[in-house]
C-alpha cells in the first residue's frame, strides 16, 4: 500500500512538473511573440498593413507631393543642379528632406499625448481644409511672373549662403573658394568683388543670431563628412523646409496615423519632388549652355 502510494505520488509530481514546464514554455513563447510583434510594428516589418496605414501613406505622399512641387525648396534644388553635380545635389537635398520628415513625424507623435484623440483629429482636419483653401486661392490669384519671383528669391538665398561662407573663410584668413556663375534666365544682381567682401568681413559685427549659429554649425558638421555641394544642398533644404506648410502637414498626419507610415510616405514624396527638380535643373543648364 505504501509502495503504491509512493508510485502514485511520484506520478502526480511528475505530471505537475510537466504541466508547470509546459506552462512556463507557453508563457515564454507568448512573451517572445508579443515582443517580436512590438518590434516588428515599430520597425515597419509587418507584412499586412491596415486600412488606416494605407490611408495614412496615401495622404502623406499625395499632400506632400502637391505642396512641394514648385515650392522654394523645389526651386532651390533645381538651381543648385544647374551649378553643381545633379547627383550630389539630389542626395544632399533628399537627405535633408528625410531628416525633416522623420523629425516632423516624431514631433507630430507627441501631439496625442498633449491633446485628446478627438482634438488631434479636429486640428488635422482644420489644417488640411485651411491648406486646401489657401492653395485654391493662390492658384486663382496667381500672377504671371510669380514663379519668376520665387525663382529669384531662391537664387538670392543661394547667393547669400555662398557669400556668407566666403566671408567666414575670409574672417579665418582662408582663401575664398569663389562663387558660381549666375543662373539665367532671370537677370543676376550686382556681385561684389572679393576685395569688397574682405573689407566687409573686417568691419562686420560678429554673427550671434541663433539662425547664423545653426547654419554655420550644420555646415561645419556636414563638411566633415561630405562635399561642399552636398553640405550646401542639405543646409538650404533643411532650413528652408523648417516651418513650411509641408512640415505642419506631416506633424498633423503623424498625430493621427503611425509615425513610420507618415515618415516613409513623406520621404518618398520628397524623393519624387527632388528628382523632378534636379532633372529639370540639369536639363535647363544643358540647354542654356
PDB file of C-alpha atoms in Angstrom:
ATOM      1  CA  UNK A   1       0.000   0.000   0.000  1.00  0.00           C
ATOM      2  CA  UNK A   2       2.802   2.336   0.887  1.00  0.00           C
ATOM      3  CA  UNK A   3       4.683   1.460  -2.293  1.00  0.00           C
ATOM      4  CA  UNK A   4       1.568   2.083  -4.350  1.00  0.00           C
ATOM      5  CA  UNK A   5       1.070   5.458  -2.682  1.00  0.00           C
ATOM      6  CA  UNK A   6       4.660   6.388  -3.347  1.00  0.00           C
ATOM      7  CA  UNK A   7       4.325   5.475  -7.013  1.00  0.00           C
ATOM      8  CA  UNK A   8       1.114   7.468  -7.333  1.00  0.00           C
ATOM      9  CA  UNK A   9       2.718  10.440  -5.574  1.00  0.00           C
ATOM     10  CA  UNK A  10       5.724  10.313  -7.877  1.00  0.00           C
ATOM     11  CA  UNK A  11       3.457  10.111 -10.911  1.00  0.00           C
ATOM     12  CA  UNK A  12       1.437  13.082  -9.693  1.00  0.00           C
ATOM     13  CA  UNK A  13       4.594  15.109  -9.035  1.00  0.00           C
ATOM     14  CA  UNK A  14       5.915  14.254 -12.487  1.00  0.00           C
ATOM     15  CA  UNK A  15       2.630  15.341 -14.058  1.00  0.00           C
ATOM     16  CA  UNK A  16       2.640  18.614 -12.130  1.00  0.00           C
ATOM     17  CA  UNK A  17       6.250  19.254 -13.124  1.00  0.00           C
ATOM     18  CA  UNK A  18       5.460  18.554 -16.763  1.00  0.00           C
ATOM     19  CA  UNK A  19       2.436  20.850 -16.628  1.00  0.00           C
ATOM     20  CA  UNK A  20       4.473  23.607 -14.996  1.00  0.00           C
ATOM     21  CA  UNK A  21       7.207  23.259 -17.617  1.00  0.00           C
ATOM     22  CA  UNK A  22       4.647  23.378 -20.408  1.00  0.00           C
ATOM     23  CA  UNK A  23       3.013  26.453 -18.883  1.00  0.00           C
ATOM     24  CA  UNK A  24       6.371  28.183 -18.488  1.00  0.00           C
ATOM     25  CA  UNK A  25       7.309  27.329 -22.063  1.00  0.00           C
ATOM     26  CA  UNK A  26       3.986  28.684 -23.320  1.00  0.00           C
ATOM     27  CA  UNK A  27       4.476  31.879 -21.317  1.00  0.00           C
ATOM     28  CA  UNK A  28       7.977  32.374 -22.732  1.00  0.00           C
ATOM     29  CA  UNK A  29       6.708  31.764 -26.256  1.00  0.00           C
ATOM     30  CA  UNK A  30       3.835  34.204 -25.706  1.00  0.00           C
ATOM     31  CA  UNK A  31       6.167  36.872 -24.335  1.00  0.00           C
ATOM     32  CA  UNK A  32       8.591  36.329 -27.190  1.00  0.00           C
ATOM     33  CA  UNK A  33       5.814  36.516 -29.757  1.00  0.00           C
ATOM     34  CA  UNK A  34       4.498  39.729 -28.189  1.00  0.00           C
ATOM     35  CA  UNK A  35       7.997  41.243 -28.177  1.00  0.00           C
ATOM     36  CA  UNK A  36       8.524  40.224 -31.795  1.00  0.00           C
ATOM     37  CA  UNK A  37       5.179  41.791 -32.706  1.00  0.00           C
ATOM     38  CA  UNK A  38       6.091  45.019 -30.927  1.00  0.00           C
ATOM     39  CA  UNK A  39       9.480  45.258 -32.630  1.00  0.00           C
ATOM     40  CA  UNK A  40       8.007  44.325 -35.997  1.00  0.00           C
ATOM     41  CA  UNK A  41       5.383  47.026 -35.597  1.00  0.00           C
ATOM     42  CA  UNK A  42       7.979  49.604 -34.580  1.00  0.00           C
ATOM     43  CA  UNK A  43      10.379  48.702 -37.381  1.00  0.00           C
ATOM     44  CA  UNK A  44       7.644  48.519 -40.035  1.00  0.00           C
ATOM     45  CA  UNK A  45       8.178  44.780 -40.637  1.00  0.00           C
ATOM     46  CA  UNK A  46       4.517  43.803 -40.620  1.00  0.00           C
ATOM     47  CA  UNK A  47       3.529  42.124 -43.854  1.00  0.00           C
ATOM     48  CA  UNK A  48      -0.143  43.069 -43.650  1.00  0.00           C
ATOM     49  CA  UNK A  49      -0.916  46.756 -43.279  1.00  0.00           C
ATOM     50  CA  UNK A  50      -4.220  48.012 -42.016  1.00  0.00           C
ATOM     51  CA  UNK A  51      -6.555  50.254 -43.983  1.00  0.00           C
ATOM     52  CA  UNK A  52      -5.564  53.145 -41.716  1.00  0.00           C
ATOM     53  CA  UNK A  53      -1.893  52.562 -42.602  1.00  0.00           C
ATOM     54  CA  UNK A  54      -2.623  52.608 -46.328  1.00  0.00           C
ATOM     55  CA  UNK A  55      -4.752  55.733 -45.942  1.00  0.00           C
ATOM     56  CA  UNK A  56      -2.022  57.454 -43.934  1.00  0.00           C
ATOM     57  CA  UNK A  57       0.605  56.583 -46.533  1.00  0.00           C
ATOM     58  CA  UNK A  58      -1.509  57.830 -49.436  1.00  0.00           C
ATOM     59  CA  UNK A  59      -2.394  61.039 -47.601  1.00  0.00           C
ATOM     60  CA  UNK A  60       1.198  61.837 -46.667  1.00  0.00           C
ATOM     61  CA  UNK A  61       2.530  61.001 -50.135  1.00  0.00           C
ATOM     62  CA  UNK A  62      -0.148  62.890 -52.082  1.00  0.00           C
ATOM     63  CA  UNK A  63      -0.334  66.010 -49.924  1.00  0.00           C
ATOM     64  CA  UNK A  64       3.448  66.357 -49.692  1.00  0.00           C
ATOM     65  CA  UNK A  65       3.902  65.911 -53.442  1.00  0.00           C
ATOM     66  CA  UNK A  66       1.266  68.513 -54.300  1.00  0.00           C
ATOM     67  CA  UNK A  67       2.571  71.038 -51.772  1.00  0.00           C
ATOM     68  CA  UNK A  68       6.250  70.647 -52.701  1.00  0.00           C
ATOM     69  CA  UNK A  69       6.034  70.915 -56.498  1.00  0.00           C
ATOM     70  CA  UNK A  70       7.093  74.475 -57.334  1.00  0.00           C
ATOM     71  CA  UNK A  71       7.951  75.293 -53.712  1.00  0.00           C
ATOM     72  CA  UNK A  72      11.025  77.344 -52.821  1.00  0.00           C
ATOM     73  CA  UNK A  73      12.989  74.270 -51.789  1.00  0.00           C
ATOM     74  CA  UNK A  74      11.988  72.700 -55.117  1.00  0.00           C
ATOM     75  CA  UNK A  75      13.415  75.685 -56.988  1.00  0.00           C
ATOM     76  CA  UNK A  76      16.490  75.708 -54.757  1.00  0.00           C
ATOM     77  CA  UNK A  77      17.296  72.119 -55.730  1.00  0.00           C
ATOM     78  CA  UNK A  78      16.776  72.975 -59.402  1.00  0.00           C
ATOM     79  CA  UNK A  79      19.125  75.974 -59.243  1.00  0.00           C
ATOM     80  CA  UNK A  80      21.791  74.004 -57.386  1.00  0.00           C
ATOM     81  CA  UNK A  81      21.553  71.239 -60.002  1.00  0.00           C
ATOM     82  CA  UNK A  82      22.304  73.850 -62.675  1.00  0.00           C
ATOM     83  CA  UNK A  83      25.541  74.816 -60.926  1.00  0.00           C
ATOM     84  CA  UNK A  84      26.767  71.576 -59.400  1.00  0.00           C
ATOM     85  CA  UNK A  85      26.644  67.846 -59.927  1.00  0.00           C
ATOM     86  CA  UNK A  86      22.944  66.893 -60.126  1.00  0.00           C
ATOM     87  CA  UNK A  87      23.568  63.578 -58.367  1.00  0.00           C
ATOM     88  CA  UNK A  88      25.295  65.247 -55.417  1.00  0.00           C
ATOM     89  CA  UNK A  89      22.553  67.864 -55.185  1.00  0.00           C
ATOM     90  CA  UNK A  90      19.930  65.114 -55.249  1.00  0.00           C
ATOM     91  CA  UNK A  91      21.466  63.191 -52.353  1.00  0.00           C
ATOM     92  CA  UNK A  92      22.041  66.340 -50.321  1.00  0.00           C
ATOM     93  CA  UNK A  93      18.514  67.639 -50.847  1.00  0.00           C
ATOM     94  CA  UNK A  94      16.787  64.320 -50.266  1.00  0.00           C
ATOM     95  CA  UNK A  95      18.853  63.592 -47.154  1.00  0.00           C
ATOM     96  CA  UNK A  96      17.683  66.897 -45.712  1.00  0.00           C
ATOM     97  CA  UNK A  97      14.077  66.027 -46.540  1.00  0.00           C
ATOM     98  CA  UNK A  98      14.383  62.594 -44.921  1.00  0.00           C
ATOM     99  CA  UNK A  99      15.723  64.163 -41.734  1.00  0.00           C
ATOM    100  CA  UNK A 100      12.981  66.787 -41.734  1.00  0.00           C
ATOM    101  CA  UNK A 101      10.243  64.219 -42.437  1.00  0.00           C
ATOM    102  CA  UNK A 102      11.433  61.971 -39.616  1.00  0.00           C
ATOM    103  CA  UNK A 103      11.768  64.869 -37.201  1.00  0.00           C
ATOM    104  CA  UNK A 104       8.353  66.275 -38.103  1.00  0.00           C
ATOM    105  CA  UNK A 105       6.725  62.857 -37.730  1.00  0.00           C
ATOM    106  CA  UNK A 106       8.233  62.411 -34.278  1.00  0.00           C
ATOM    107  CA  UNK A 107       7.069  65.892 -33.294  1.00  0.00           C
ATOM    108  CA  UNK A 108       3.575  65.084 -34.521  1.00  0.00           C
ATOM    109  CA  UNK A 109       3.519  61.872 -32.485  1.00  0.00           C
ATOM    110  CA  UNK A 110       3.768  63.977 -29.328  1.00  0.00           C
ATOM    111  CA  UNK A 111       0.507  65.808 -30.070  1.00  0.00           C
ATOM    112  CA  UNK A 112      -1.819  62.962 -28.956  1.00  0.00           C
ATOM    113  CA  UNK A 113      -0.067  62.999 -25.582  1.00  0.00           C
ATOM    114  CA  UNK A 114      -0.836  66.705 -25.226  1.00  0.00           C
ATOM    115  CA  UNK A 115      -4.316  66.637 -26.764  1.00  0.00           C
ATOM    116  CA  UNK A 116      -7.161  64.172 -26.907  1.00  0.00           C
ATOM    117  CA  UNK A 117      -7.602  61.986 -29.969  1.00  0.00           C
ATOM    118  CA  UNK A 118     -10.676  63.978 -30.963  1.00  0.00           C
ATOM    119  CA  UNK A 119      -8.742  67.227 -30.612  1.00  0.00           C
ATOM    120  CA  UNK A 120      -5.884  65.915 -32.754  1.00  0.00           C
ATOM    121  CA  UNK A 121      -8.348  64.847 -35.453  1.00  0.00           C
ATOM    122  CA  UNK A 122     -10.053  68.253 -35.348  1.00  0.00           C
ATOM    123  CA  UNK A 123      -6.753  70.118 -35.682  1.00  0.00           C
ATOM    124  CA  UNK A 124      -5.632  67.864 -38.544  1.00  0.00           C
ATOM    125  CA  UNK A 125      -8.904  68.372 -40.415  1.00  0.00           C
ATOM    126  CA  UNK A 126      -8.735  72.142 -39.888  1.00  0.00           C
ATOM    127  CA  UNK A 127      -5.158  72.269 -41.191  1.00  0.00           C
ATOM    128  CA  UNK A 128      -5.970  70.236 -44.284  1.00  0.00           C
ATOM    129  CA  UNK A 129      -9.030  72.368 -45.014  1.00  0.00           C
ATOM    130  CA  UNK A 130      -7.064  75.569 -44.485  1.00  0.00           C
ATOM    131  CA  UNK A 131      -4.209  74.468 -46.735  1.00  0.00           C
ATOM    132  CA  UNK A 132      -6.668  73.360 -49.411  1.00  0.00           C
ATOM    133  CA  UNK A 133      -8.473  76.705 -49.415  1.00  0.00           C
ATOM    134  CA  UNK A 134      -5.153  78.576 -49.413  1.00  0.00           C
ATOM    135  CA  UNK A 135      -3.860  76.580 -52.387  1.00  0.00           C
ATOM    136  CA  UNK A 136      -7.072  77.186 -54.340  1.00  0.00           C
ATOM    137  CA  UNK A 137      -6.982  80.906 -53.576  1.00  0.00           C
ATOM    138  CA  UNK A 138      -3.316  81.056 -54.511  1.00  0.00           C
ATOM    139  CA  UNK A 139      -3.992  79.244 -57.782  1.00  0.00           C
ATOM    140  CA  UNK A 140      -6.843  81.554 -58.818  1.00  0.00           C
ATOM    141  CA  UNK A 141      -4.956  84.729 -57.868  1.00  0.00           C
ATOM    142  CA  UNK A 142      -1.533  83.724 -59.174  1.00  0.00           C
ATOM    143  CA  UNK A 143       0.098  86.401 -61.293  1.00  0.00           C
ATOM    144  CA  UNK A 144       2.094  85.782 -64.439  1.00  0.00           C
ATOM    145  CA  UNK A 145       5.599  86.390 -63.072  1.00  0.00           C
ATOM    146  CA  UNK A 146       5.062  84.926 -59.610  1.00  0.00           C
ATOM    147  CA  UNK A 147       7.131  81.848 -60.444  1.00  0.00           C
ATOM    148  CA  UNK A 148       9.887  84.180 -61.563  1.00  0.00           C
ATOM    149  CA  UNK A 149       9.793  85.944 -58.220  1.00  0.00           C
ATOM    150  CA  UNK A 150      10.044  82.600 -56.430  1.00  0.00           C
ATOM    151  CA  UNK A 151      12.980  81.664 -58.650  1.00  0.00           C
ATOM    152  CA  UNK A 152      14.816  84.904 -57.910  1.00  0.00           C
ATOM    153  CA  UNK A 153      14.104  84.549 -54.204  1.00  0.00           C
ATOM    154  CA  UNK A 154      15.618  81.065 -54.190  1.00  0.00           C
ATOM    155  CA  UNK A 155      18.560  82.330 -56.224  1.00  0.00           C
ATOM    156  CA  UNK A 156      19.153  85.181 -53.781  1.00  0.00           C
ATOM    157  CA  UNK A 157      19.073  82.750 -50.873  1.00  0.00           C
ATOM    158  CA  UNK A 158      21.710  80.570 -52.530  1.00  0.00           C
ATOM    159  CA  UNK A 159      23.824  83.631 -53.276  1.00  0.00           C
ATOM    160  CA  UNK A 160      23.560  84.834 -49.677  1.00  0.00           C
ATOM    161  CA  UNK A 161      24.618  81.414 -48.409  1.00  0.00           C
ATOM    162  CA  UNK A 162      27.649  81.368 -50.696  1.00  0.00           C
ATOM    163  CA  UNK A 163      28.679  84.900 -49.752  1.00  0.00           C
ATOM    164  CA  UNK A 164      28.269  84.128 -46.056  1.00  0.00           C
ATOM    165  CA  UNK A 165      30.513  81.100 -46.478  1.00  0.00           C
ATOM    166  CA  UNK A 166      33.116  83.169 -48.315  1.00  0.00           C
ATOM    167  CA  UNK A 167      33.062  85.856 -45.620  1.00  0.00           C
ATOM    168  CA  UNK A 168      33.615  83.189 -42.983  1.00  0.00           C
ATOM    169  CA  UNK A 169      36.624  81.953 -44.933  1.00  0.00           C
ATOM    170  CA  UNK A 170      37.997  85.486 -45.200  1.00  0.00           C
ATOM    171  CA  UNK A 171      37.480  86.061 -41.473  1.00  0.00           C
ATOM    172  CA  UNK A 172      39.515  82.932 -40.737  1.00  0.00           C
ATOM    173  CA  UNK A 173      42.242  84.069 -43.124  1.00  0.00           C
ATOM    174  CA  UNK A 174      41.499  81.322 -45.648  1.00  0.00           C
ATOM    175  CA  UNK A 175      41.354  81.937 -49.402  1.00  0.00           C
ATOM    176  CA  UNK A 176      37.818  82.344 -50.714  1.00  0.00           C
ATOM    177  CA  UNK A 177      36.658  79.422 -52.815  1.00  0.00           C
ATOM    178  CA  UNK A 178      34.938  81.698 -55.311  1.00  0.00           C
ATOM    179  CA  UNK A 179      31.351  81.890 -56.432  1.00  0.00           C
ATOM    180  CA  UNK A 180      29.421  80.107 -59.106  1.00  0.00           C
ATOM    181  CA  UNK A 181      28.086  81.838 -62.227  1.00  0.00           C
ATOM    182  CA  UNK A 182      24.679  83.413 -62.185  1.00  0.00           C
ATOM    183  CA  UNK A 183      21.696  81.374 -63.237  1.00  0.00           C
ATOM    184  CA  UNK A 184      19.615  82.550 -66.156  1.00  0.00           C
ATOM    185  CA  UNK A 185      17.002  83.332 -67.456  1.00  0.00           C
ATOM    186  CA  UNK A 186      16.392  85.860 -64.660  1.00  0.00           C
ATOM    187  CA  UNK A 187      18.853  88.763 -64.502  1.00  0.00           C
ATOM    188  CA  UNK A 188      21.556  88.480 -61.855  1.00  0.00           C
ATOM    189  CA  UNK A 189      22.017  91.003 -59.129  1.00  0.00           C
ATOM    190  CA  UNK A 190      25.205  93.002 -58.821  1.00  0.00           C
ATOM    191  CA  UNK A 191      28.035  90.944 -57.350  1.00  0.00           C
ATOM    192  CA  UNK A 192      30.660  92.462 -55.093  1.00  0.00           C
ATOM    193  CA  UNK A 193      34.331  91.822 -55.614  1.00  0.00           C
ATOM    194  CA  UNK A 194      36.425  89.720 -53.270  1.00  0.00           C
ATOM    195  CA  UNK A 195      38.197  92.874 -52.035  1.00  0.00           C
ATOM    196  CA  UNK A 196      34.883  94.472 -51.098  1.00  0.00           C
ATOM    197  CA  UNK A 197      33.760  91.333 -49.288  1.00  0.00           C
ATOM    198  CA  UNK A 198      37.067  91.194 -47.440  1.00  0.00           C
ATOM    199  CA  UNK A 199      36.621  94.806 -46.320  1.00  0.00           C
ATOM    200  CA  UNK A 200      33.116  93.982 -45.091  1.00  0.00           C
ATOM    201  CA  UNK A 201      34.429  90.959 -43.233  1.00  0.00           C
ATOM    202  CA  UNK A 202      36.983  93.095 -41.377  1.00  0.00           C
ATOM    203  CA  UNK A 203      34.369  95.617 -40.246  1.00  0.00           C
ATOM    204  CA  UNK A 204      31.422  93.275 -39.808  1.00  0.00           C
ATOM    205  CA  UNK A 205      29.978  92.629 -36.396  1.00  0.00           C
ATOM    206  CA  UNK A 206      30.186  89.053 -35.120  1.00  0.00           C
ATOM    207  CA  UNK A 207      27.200  86.903 -36.014  1.00  0.00           C
ATOM    208  CA  UNK A 208      25.451  85.989 -32.797  1.00  0.00           C
ATOM    209  CA  UNK A 209      21.966  85.111 -34.020  1.00  0.00           C
ATOM    210  CA  UNK A 210      20.634  81.635 -33.474  1.00  0.00           C
ATOM    211  CA  UNK A 211      19.972  81.203 -37.193  1.00  0.00           C
ATOM    212  CA  UNK A 212      23.567  82.029 -38.099  1.00  0.00           C
ATOM    213  CA  UNK A 213      24.872  79.736 -35.365  1.00  0.00           C
ATOM    214  CA  UNK A 214      22.717  76.822 -36.531  1.00  0.00           C
ATOM    215  CA  UNK A 215      23.577  77.447 -40.175  1.00  0.00           C
ATOM    216  CA  UNK A 216      27.317  77.562 -39.571  1.00  0.00           C
ATOM    217  CA  UNK A 217      27.244  74.592 -37.209  1.00  0.00           C
ATOM    218  CA  UNK A 218      25.302  72.468 -39.677  1.00  0.00           C
ATOM    219  CA  UNK A 219      27.625  73.499 -42.492  1.00  0.00           C
ATOM    220  CA  UNK A 220      30.723  72.570 -40.495  1.00  0.00           C
ATOM    221  CA  UNK A 221      29.230  69.246 -39.408  1.00  0.00           C
ATOM    222  CA  UNK A 222      28.300  68.284 -42.961  1.00  0.00           C
ATOM    223  CA  UNK A 223      31.672  69.483 -44.216  1.00  0.00           C
ATOM    224  CA  UNK A 224      33.444  66.944 -42.023  1.00  0.00           C
ATOM    225  CA  UNK A 225      31.906  64.020 -43.886  1.00  0.00           C
ATOM    226  CA  UNK A 226      30.561  65.316 -47.200  1.00  0.00           C
ATOM    227  CA  UNK A 227      31.484  67.647 -50.043  1.00  0.00           C
ATOM    228  CA  UNK A 228      30.706  71.353 -50.125  1.00  0.00           C
ATOM    229  CA  UNK A 229      27.957  70.810 -52.694  1.00  0.00           C
ATOM    230  CA  UNK A 230      26.248  68.146 -50.571  1.00  0.00           C
ATOM    231  CA  UNK A 231      26.519  70.357 -47.490  1.00  0.00           C
ATOM    232  CA  UNK A 232      25.033  73.365 -49.274  1.00  0.00           C
ATOM    233  CA  UNK A 233      22.122  71.364 -50.687  1.00  0.00           C
ATOM    234  CA  UNK A 234      21.438  69.770 -47.310  1.00  0.00           C
ATOM    235  CA  UNK A 235      21.642  73.052 -45.402  1.00  0.00           C
ATOM    236  CA  UNK A 236      19.466  75.139 -47.721  1.00  0.00           C
ATOM    237  CA  UNK A 237      16.751  72.499 -47.999  1.00  0.00           C
ATOM    238  CA  UNK A 238      16.710  71.626 -44.304  1.00  0.00           C
ATOM    239  CA  UNK A 239      16.453  75.236 -43.147  1.00  0.00           C
ATOM    240  CA  UNK A 240      14.099  76.156 -45.990  1.00  0.00           C
ATOM    241  CA  UNK A 241      11.714  73.362 -45.050  1.00  0.00           C
ATOM    242  CA  UNK A 242      11.582  74.365 -41.386  1.00  0.00           C
ATOM    243  CA  UNK A 243       8.187  75.897 -40.646  1.00  0.00           C
ATOM    244  CA  UNK A 244       6.907  75.176 -44.150  1.00  0.00           C
ATOM    245  CA  UNK A 245       3.336  74.005 -44.702  1.00  0.00           C
ATOM    246  CA  UNK A 246       4.545  70.517 -45.607  1.00  0.00           C
ATOM    247  CA  UNK A 247       6.200  70.208 -42.186  1.00  0.00           C
ATOM    248  CA  UNK A 248       2.990  71.231 -40.429  1.00  0.00           C
ATOM    249  CA  UNK A 249       1.042  68.783 -42.584  1.00  0.00           C
ATOM    250  CA  UNK A 250       3.450  65.985 -41.686  1.00  0.00           C
ATOM    251  CA  UNK A 251       3.036  66.729 -37.990  1.00  0.00           C
ATOM    252  CA  UNK A 252      -0.750  66.694 -38.322  1.00  0.00           C
ATOM    253  CA  UNK A 253      -0.694  63.368 -40.167  1.00  0.00           C
ATOM    254  CA  UNK A 254       1.658  61.795 -37.624  1.00  0.00           C
ATOM    255  CA  UNK A 255      -0.749  62.796 -34.864  1.00  0.00           C
ATOM    256  CA  UNK A 256      -3.484  60.587 -36.326  1.00  0.00           C
ATOM    257  CA  UNK A 257      -1.502  57.839 -38.102  1.00  0.00           C
ATOM    258  CA  UNK A 258       1.518  55.651 -37.449  1.00  0.00           C
ATOM    259  CA  UNK A 259       4.751  57.620 -37.321  1.00  0.00           C
ATOM    260  CA  UNK A 260       6.680  55.203 -39.528  1.00  0.00           C
ATOM    261  CA  UNK A 261       3.974  55.226 -42.201  1.00  0.00           C
ATOM    262  CA  UNK A 262       3.877  59.028 -42.359  1.00  0.00           C
ATOM    263  CA  UNK A 263       7.676  59.327 -42.379  1.00  0.00           C
ATOM    264  CA  UNK A 264       8.000  56.841 -45.240  1.00  0.00           C
ATOM    265  CA  UNK A 265       5.184  58.447 -47.232  1.00  0.00           C
ATOM    266  CA  UNK A 266       6.560  61.970 -46.951  1.00  0.00           C
ATOM    267  CA  UNK A 267      10.137  60.823 -47.634  1.00  0.00           C
ATOM    268  CA  UNK A 268       9.075  59.060 -50.839  1.00  0.00           C
ATOM    269  CA  UNK A 269       7.094  62.135 -51.882  1.00  0.00           C
ATOM    270  CA  UNK A 270      10.181  64.280 -51.372  1.00  0.00           C
ATOM    271  CA  UNK A 271      12.156  61.723 -53.390  1.00  0.00           C
ATOM    272  CA  UNK A 272       9.851  62.282 -56.354  1.00  0.00           C
ATOM    273  CA  UNK A 273       9.885  66.081 -55.995  1.00  0.00           C
ATOM    274  CA  UNK A 274      13.656  66.358 -55.590  1.00  0.00           C
ATOM    275  CA  UNK A 275      14.232  64.032 -58.549  1.00  0.00           C
ATOM    276  CA  UNK A 276      11.966  66.172 -60.743  1.00  0.00           C
ATOM    277  CA  UNK A 277      13.637  69.398 -59.576  1.00  0.00           C
ATOM    278  CA  UNK A 278      17.182  68.132 -60.102  1.00  0.00           C
ATOM    279  CA  UNK A 279      16.351  66.664 -63.511  1.00  0.00           C
ATOM    280  CA  UNK A 280      14.685  69.891 -64.631  1.00  0.00           C
ATOM    281  CA  UNK A 281      17.634  71.951 -63.420  1.00  0.00           C
ATOM    282  CA  UNK A 282      20.174  69.743 -65.179  1.00  0.00           C
ATOM    283  CA  UNK A 283      18.205  69.803 -68.443  1.00  0.00           C
ATOM    284  CA  UNK A 284      17.797  73.583 -68.278  1.00  0.00           C
ATOM    285  CA  UNK A 285      21.516  74.051 -67.630  1.00  0.00           C
ATOM    286  CA  UNK A 286      22.378  71.807 -70.584  1.00  0.00           C
ATOM    287  CA  UNK A 287      20.017  73.749 -72.818  1.00  0.00           C
ATOM    288  CA  UNK A 288      21.364  77.148 -71.760  1.00  0.00           C
ATOM    289  CA  UNK A 289      24.954  76.048 -72.226  1.00  0.00           C
TER     290      UNK A 289
END
